[in-house]
Short mmCIF file of C-alpha atoms in Angstrom, two decimals:
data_model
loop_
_atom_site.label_atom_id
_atom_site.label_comp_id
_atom_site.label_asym_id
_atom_site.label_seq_id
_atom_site.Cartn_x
_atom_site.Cartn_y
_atom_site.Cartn_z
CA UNK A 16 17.99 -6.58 9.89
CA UNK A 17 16.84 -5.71 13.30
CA UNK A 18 12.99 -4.65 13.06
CA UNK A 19 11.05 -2.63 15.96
CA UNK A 20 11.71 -4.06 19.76
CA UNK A 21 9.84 -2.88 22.88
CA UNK A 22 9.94 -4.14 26.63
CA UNK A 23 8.73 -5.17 28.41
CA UNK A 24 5.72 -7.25 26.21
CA UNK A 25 3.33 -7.13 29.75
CA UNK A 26 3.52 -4.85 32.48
CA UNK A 27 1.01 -4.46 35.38
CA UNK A 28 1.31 -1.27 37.50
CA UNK A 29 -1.39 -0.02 40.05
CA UNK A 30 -3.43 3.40 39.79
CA UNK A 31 -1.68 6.11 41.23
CA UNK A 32 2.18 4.80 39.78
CA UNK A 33 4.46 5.46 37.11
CA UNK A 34 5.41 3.54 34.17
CA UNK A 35 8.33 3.46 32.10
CA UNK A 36 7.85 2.00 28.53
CA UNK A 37 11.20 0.95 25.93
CA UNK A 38 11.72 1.01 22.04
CA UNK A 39 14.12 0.49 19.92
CA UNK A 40 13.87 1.26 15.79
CA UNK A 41 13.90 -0.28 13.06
CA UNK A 42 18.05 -0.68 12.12
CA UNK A 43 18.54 2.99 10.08
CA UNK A 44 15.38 4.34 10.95
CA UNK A 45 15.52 7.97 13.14
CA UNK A 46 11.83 8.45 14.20
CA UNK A 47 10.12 7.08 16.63
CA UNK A 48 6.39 7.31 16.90
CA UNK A 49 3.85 6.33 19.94
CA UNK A 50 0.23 4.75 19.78
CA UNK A 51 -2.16 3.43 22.49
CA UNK A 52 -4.59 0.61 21.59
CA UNK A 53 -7.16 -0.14 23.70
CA UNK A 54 -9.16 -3.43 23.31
CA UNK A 55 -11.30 -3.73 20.05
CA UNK A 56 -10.56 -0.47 18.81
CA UNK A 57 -7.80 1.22 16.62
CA UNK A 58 -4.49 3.13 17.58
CA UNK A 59 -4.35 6.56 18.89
CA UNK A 60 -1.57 8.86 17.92
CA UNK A 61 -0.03 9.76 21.22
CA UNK A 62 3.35 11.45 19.66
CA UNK A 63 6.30 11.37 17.18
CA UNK A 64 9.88 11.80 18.04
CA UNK A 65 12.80 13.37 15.66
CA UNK A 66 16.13 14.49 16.64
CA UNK A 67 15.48 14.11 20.16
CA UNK A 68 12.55 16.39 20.30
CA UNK A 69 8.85 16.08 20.37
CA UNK A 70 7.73 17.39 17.22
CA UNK A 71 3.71 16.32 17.00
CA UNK A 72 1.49 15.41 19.60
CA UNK A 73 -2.08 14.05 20.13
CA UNK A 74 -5.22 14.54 22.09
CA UNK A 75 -3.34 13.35 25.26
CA UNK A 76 -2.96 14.70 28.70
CA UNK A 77 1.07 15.86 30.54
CA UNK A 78 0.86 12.66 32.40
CA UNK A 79 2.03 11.41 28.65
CA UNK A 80 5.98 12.09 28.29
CA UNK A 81 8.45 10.89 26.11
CA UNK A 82 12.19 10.94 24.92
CA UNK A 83 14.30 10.07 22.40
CA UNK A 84 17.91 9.26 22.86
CA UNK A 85 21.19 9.89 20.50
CA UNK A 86 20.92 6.21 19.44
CA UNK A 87 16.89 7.25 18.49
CA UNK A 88 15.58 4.75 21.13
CA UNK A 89 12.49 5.98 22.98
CA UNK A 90 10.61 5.79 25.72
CA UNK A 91 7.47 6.88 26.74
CA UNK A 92 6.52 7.51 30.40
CA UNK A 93 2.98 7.27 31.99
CA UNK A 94 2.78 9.12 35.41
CA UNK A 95 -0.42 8.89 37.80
CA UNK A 96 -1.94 5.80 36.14
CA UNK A 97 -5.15 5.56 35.66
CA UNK A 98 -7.35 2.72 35.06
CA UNK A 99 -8.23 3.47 31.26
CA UNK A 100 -4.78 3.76 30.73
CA UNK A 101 -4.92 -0.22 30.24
CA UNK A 102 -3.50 -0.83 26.72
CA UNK A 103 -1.55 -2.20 24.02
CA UNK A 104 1.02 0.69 23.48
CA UNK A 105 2.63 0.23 20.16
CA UNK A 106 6.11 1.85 18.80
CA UNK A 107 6.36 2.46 15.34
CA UNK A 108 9.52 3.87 13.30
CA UNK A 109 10.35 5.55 9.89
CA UNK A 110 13.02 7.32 8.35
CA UNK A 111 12.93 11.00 7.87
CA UNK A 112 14.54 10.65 4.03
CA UNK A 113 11.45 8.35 3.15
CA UNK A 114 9.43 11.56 3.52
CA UNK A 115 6.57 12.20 2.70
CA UNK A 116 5.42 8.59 2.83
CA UNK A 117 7.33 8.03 6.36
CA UNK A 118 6.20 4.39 5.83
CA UNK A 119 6.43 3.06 9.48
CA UNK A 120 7.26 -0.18 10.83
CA UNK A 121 5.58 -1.74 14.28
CA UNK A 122 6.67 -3.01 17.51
CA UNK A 123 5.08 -5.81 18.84
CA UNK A 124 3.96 -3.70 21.33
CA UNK A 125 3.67 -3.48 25.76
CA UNK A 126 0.68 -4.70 27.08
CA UNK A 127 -0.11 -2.29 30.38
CA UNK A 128 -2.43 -3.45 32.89
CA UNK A 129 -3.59 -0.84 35.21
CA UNK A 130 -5.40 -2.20 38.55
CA UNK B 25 -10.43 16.91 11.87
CA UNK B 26 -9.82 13.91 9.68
CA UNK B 27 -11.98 10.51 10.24
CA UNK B 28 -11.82 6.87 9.42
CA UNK B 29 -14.47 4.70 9.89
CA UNK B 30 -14.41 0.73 9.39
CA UNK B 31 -18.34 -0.13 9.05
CA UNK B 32 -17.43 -3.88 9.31
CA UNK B 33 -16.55 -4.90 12.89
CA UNK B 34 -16.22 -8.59 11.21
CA UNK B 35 -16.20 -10.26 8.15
CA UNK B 36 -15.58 -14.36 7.32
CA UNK B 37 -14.79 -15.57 4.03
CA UNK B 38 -13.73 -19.15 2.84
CA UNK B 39 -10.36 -19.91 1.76
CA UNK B 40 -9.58 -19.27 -1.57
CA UNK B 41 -11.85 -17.02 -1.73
CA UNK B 42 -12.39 -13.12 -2.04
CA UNK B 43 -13.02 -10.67 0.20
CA UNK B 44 -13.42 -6.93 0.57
CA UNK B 45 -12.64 -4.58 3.29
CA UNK B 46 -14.35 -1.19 3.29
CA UNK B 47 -13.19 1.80 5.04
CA UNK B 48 -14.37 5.46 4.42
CA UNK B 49 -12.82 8.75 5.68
CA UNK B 50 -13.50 12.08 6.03
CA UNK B 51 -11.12 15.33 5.43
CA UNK B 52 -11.02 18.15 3.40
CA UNK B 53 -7.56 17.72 2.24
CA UNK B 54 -6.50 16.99 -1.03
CA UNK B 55 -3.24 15.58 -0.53
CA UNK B 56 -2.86 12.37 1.71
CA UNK B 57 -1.82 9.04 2.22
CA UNK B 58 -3.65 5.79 3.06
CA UNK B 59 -3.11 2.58 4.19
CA UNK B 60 -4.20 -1.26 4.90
CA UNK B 61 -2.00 -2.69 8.24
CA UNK B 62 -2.54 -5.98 9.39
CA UNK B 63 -2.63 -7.11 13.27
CA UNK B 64 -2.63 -10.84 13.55
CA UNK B 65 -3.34 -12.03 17.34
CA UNK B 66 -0.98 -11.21 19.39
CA UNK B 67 1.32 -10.34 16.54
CA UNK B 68 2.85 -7.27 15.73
CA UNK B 69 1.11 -4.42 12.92
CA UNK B 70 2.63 -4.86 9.78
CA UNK B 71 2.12 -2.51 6.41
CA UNK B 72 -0.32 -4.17 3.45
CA UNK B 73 -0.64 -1.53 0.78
CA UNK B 74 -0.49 2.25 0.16
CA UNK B 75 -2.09 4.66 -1.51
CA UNK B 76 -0.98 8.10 -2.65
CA UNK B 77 -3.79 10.46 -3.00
CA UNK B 78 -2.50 12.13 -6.00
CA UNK B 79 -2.15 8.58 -8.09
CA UNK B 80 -5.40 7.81 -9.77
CA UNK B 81 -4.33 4.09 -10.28
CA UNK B 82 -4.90 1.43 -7.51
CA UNK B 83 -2.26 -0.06 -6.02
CA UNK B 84 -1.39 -3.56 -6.13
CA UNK B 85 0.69 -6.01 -3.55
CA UNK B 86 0.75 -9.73 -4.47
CA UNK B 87 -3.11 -10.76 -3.62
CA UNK B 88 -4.07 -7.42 -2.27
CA UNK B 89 -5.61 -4.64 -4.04
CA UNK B 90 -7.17 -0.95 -3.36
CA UNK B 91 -10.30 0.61 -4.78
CA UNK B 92 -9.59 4.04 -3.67
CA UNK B 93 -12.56 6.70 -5.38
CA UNK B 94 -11.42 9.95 -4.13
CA UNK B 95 -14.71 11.89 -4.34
CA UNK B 96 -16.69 9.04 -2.59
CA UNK B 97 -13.45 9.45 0.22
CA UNK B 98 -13.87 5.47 -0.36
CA UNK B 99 -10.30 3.08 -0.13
CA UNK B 100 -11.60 -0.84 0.28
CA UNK B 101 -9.21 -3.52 0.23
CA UNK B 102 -9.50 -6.51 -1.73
CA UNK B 103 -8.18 -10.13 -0.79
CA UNK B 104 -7.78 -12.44 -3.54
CA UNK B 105 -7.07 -16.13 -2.92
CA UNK B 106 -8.04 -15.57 1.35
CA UNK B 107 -5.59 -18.00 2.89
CA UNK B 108 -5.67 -18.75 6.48
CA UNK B 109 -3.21 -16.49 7.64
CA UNK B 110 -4.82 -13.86 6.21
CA UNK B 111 -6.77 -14.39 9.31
CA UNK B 112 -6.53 -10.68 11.46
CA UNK B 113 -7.71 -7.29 12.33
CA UNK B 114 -6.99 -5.17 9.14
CA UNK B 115 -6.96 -1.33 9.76
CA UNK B 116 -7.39 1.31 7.62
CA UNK B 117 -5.48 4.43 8.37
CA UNK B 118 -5.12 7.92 7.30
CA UNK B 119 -2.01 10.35 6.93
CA UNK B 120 -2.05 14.16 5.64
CA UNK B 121 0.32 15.12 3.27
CA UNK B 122 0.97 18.52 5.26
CA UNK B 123 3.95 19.73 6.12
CA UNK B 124 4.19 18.52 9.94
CA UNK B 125 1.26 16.70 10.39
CA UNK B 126 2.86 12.77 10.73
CA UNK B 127 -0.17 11.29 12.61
CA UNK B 128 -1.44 8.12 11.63
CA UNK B 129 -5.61 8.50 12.28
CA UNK B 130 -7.04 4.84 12.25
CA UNK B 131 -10.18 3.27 11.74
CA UNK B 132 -11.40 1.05 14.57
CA UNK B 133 -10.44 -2.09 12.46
CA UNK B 134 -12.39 -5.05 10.88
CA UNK B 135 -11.60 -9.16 12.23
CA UNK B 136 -11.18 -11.22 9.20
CA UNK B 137 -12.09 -15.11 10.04
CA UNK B 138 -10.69 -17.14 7.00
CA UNK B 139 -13.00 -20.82 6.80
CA UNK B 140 -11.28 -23.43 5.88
#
């Protein structure tokens, strides 16, 4: 049973570029969610996918951007890096018929350095 | 807006021994969900225990338990029997039970060092 996958696992980019960042689900699972976790502190919803469309979204700016694909792979894209953009940026997944728990699994994450 | 807060940045214990976890939060829902994950270094986040809000028992995986008190807003985890690779950051998260609201809102974790 395939679990979460993201690539790549480091990534350094300089201030001013775009990045790119990959998931796949959990095998079955149809929702995709995004988190950013800077250094010593806790995740930070950045938004949840479902049927291809954004359907919640936190306290984060445009330059944020995402899509989901038929297959429910996801990626998020980061445009005009800045340099507190450096973080762990985790993927989790669920399954819409395990609602309401939507119990959701973890990627091992992308680690972005911004310079 | 809903809060978590993990007063412990760090706690230790020796193995085979207990520990508790607190976390508090702050909402003014009645309906929710909450949860324990575990981030071992440089590993990926994985799912401890859950609690419904609406269940007034604790629930119970293996050698972890939950003291959630629902008017304190109170959900500590207990680990019985600490082994060393209990050793991690263990968050405590929060998730409404509102119709599209699927945000996870975390607490800012606590490092559990496990003493051999």
């Amino acid at each position: 049973d395939a679990g979460v996958t993201q690539s790549p696992t480091h990534l350094i980019k300089t201030r001013g570029q775009q990045v790119t960042l990959r998931c796949s689900p959990k095998s079955g699972h149809d929702t995709v969610s995004w988190y950013q976790q800077a250094l010593g502190q806790g995740p930070q919803f950045i938004f949840q996918y479902y049927e291809e469309e954004e359907r919640q979204r936190g306290n984060f700016p445009d330059r944020f951007s995402g899509h989901q694909f038929p297959n429910y792979s996801s990626e998020l894209n980061v445009n005009a890096l800045l340099l507190g953009d450096s973080a762990l940026y985790l993927c989790a997944s669920s399954l819409e018929l395990n609602s309401p728990i939507y119990e959701q699994y973890f990627g091992p994450g992308t680690r972005l350095t911004v310079t | 807006a809903q809060t978590v807060t993990q007063s412990q940045p760090e706690m230790s214990v020796q193995e085979a021994e207990t520990v508790t976890l607190s976390c508090t939060y702050d909402t003014s829902e009645s309906d929710y969900y909450l949860f324990w994950y575990k981030q071992p270094p440089s590993r990926q986040m994985i799912l401890v225990i859950r609690q419904e809000a609406y269940k007034q028992q604790n629930a119970t995986e293996n050698r972890f338990s939950v003291n959630f008190q629902k008017a304190a807003k109170s959900f500590s985890l207990k680990i019985s029997d600490s082994q060393l690779g209990d050793a991690a950051m263990y968050f405590c998260a929060y998730r409404s039970a509102e119709d599209s609201n699927y945000q996870l809102i975390w607490g800012a974790g606590t490092k559990l060092i496990i003493k051999p």
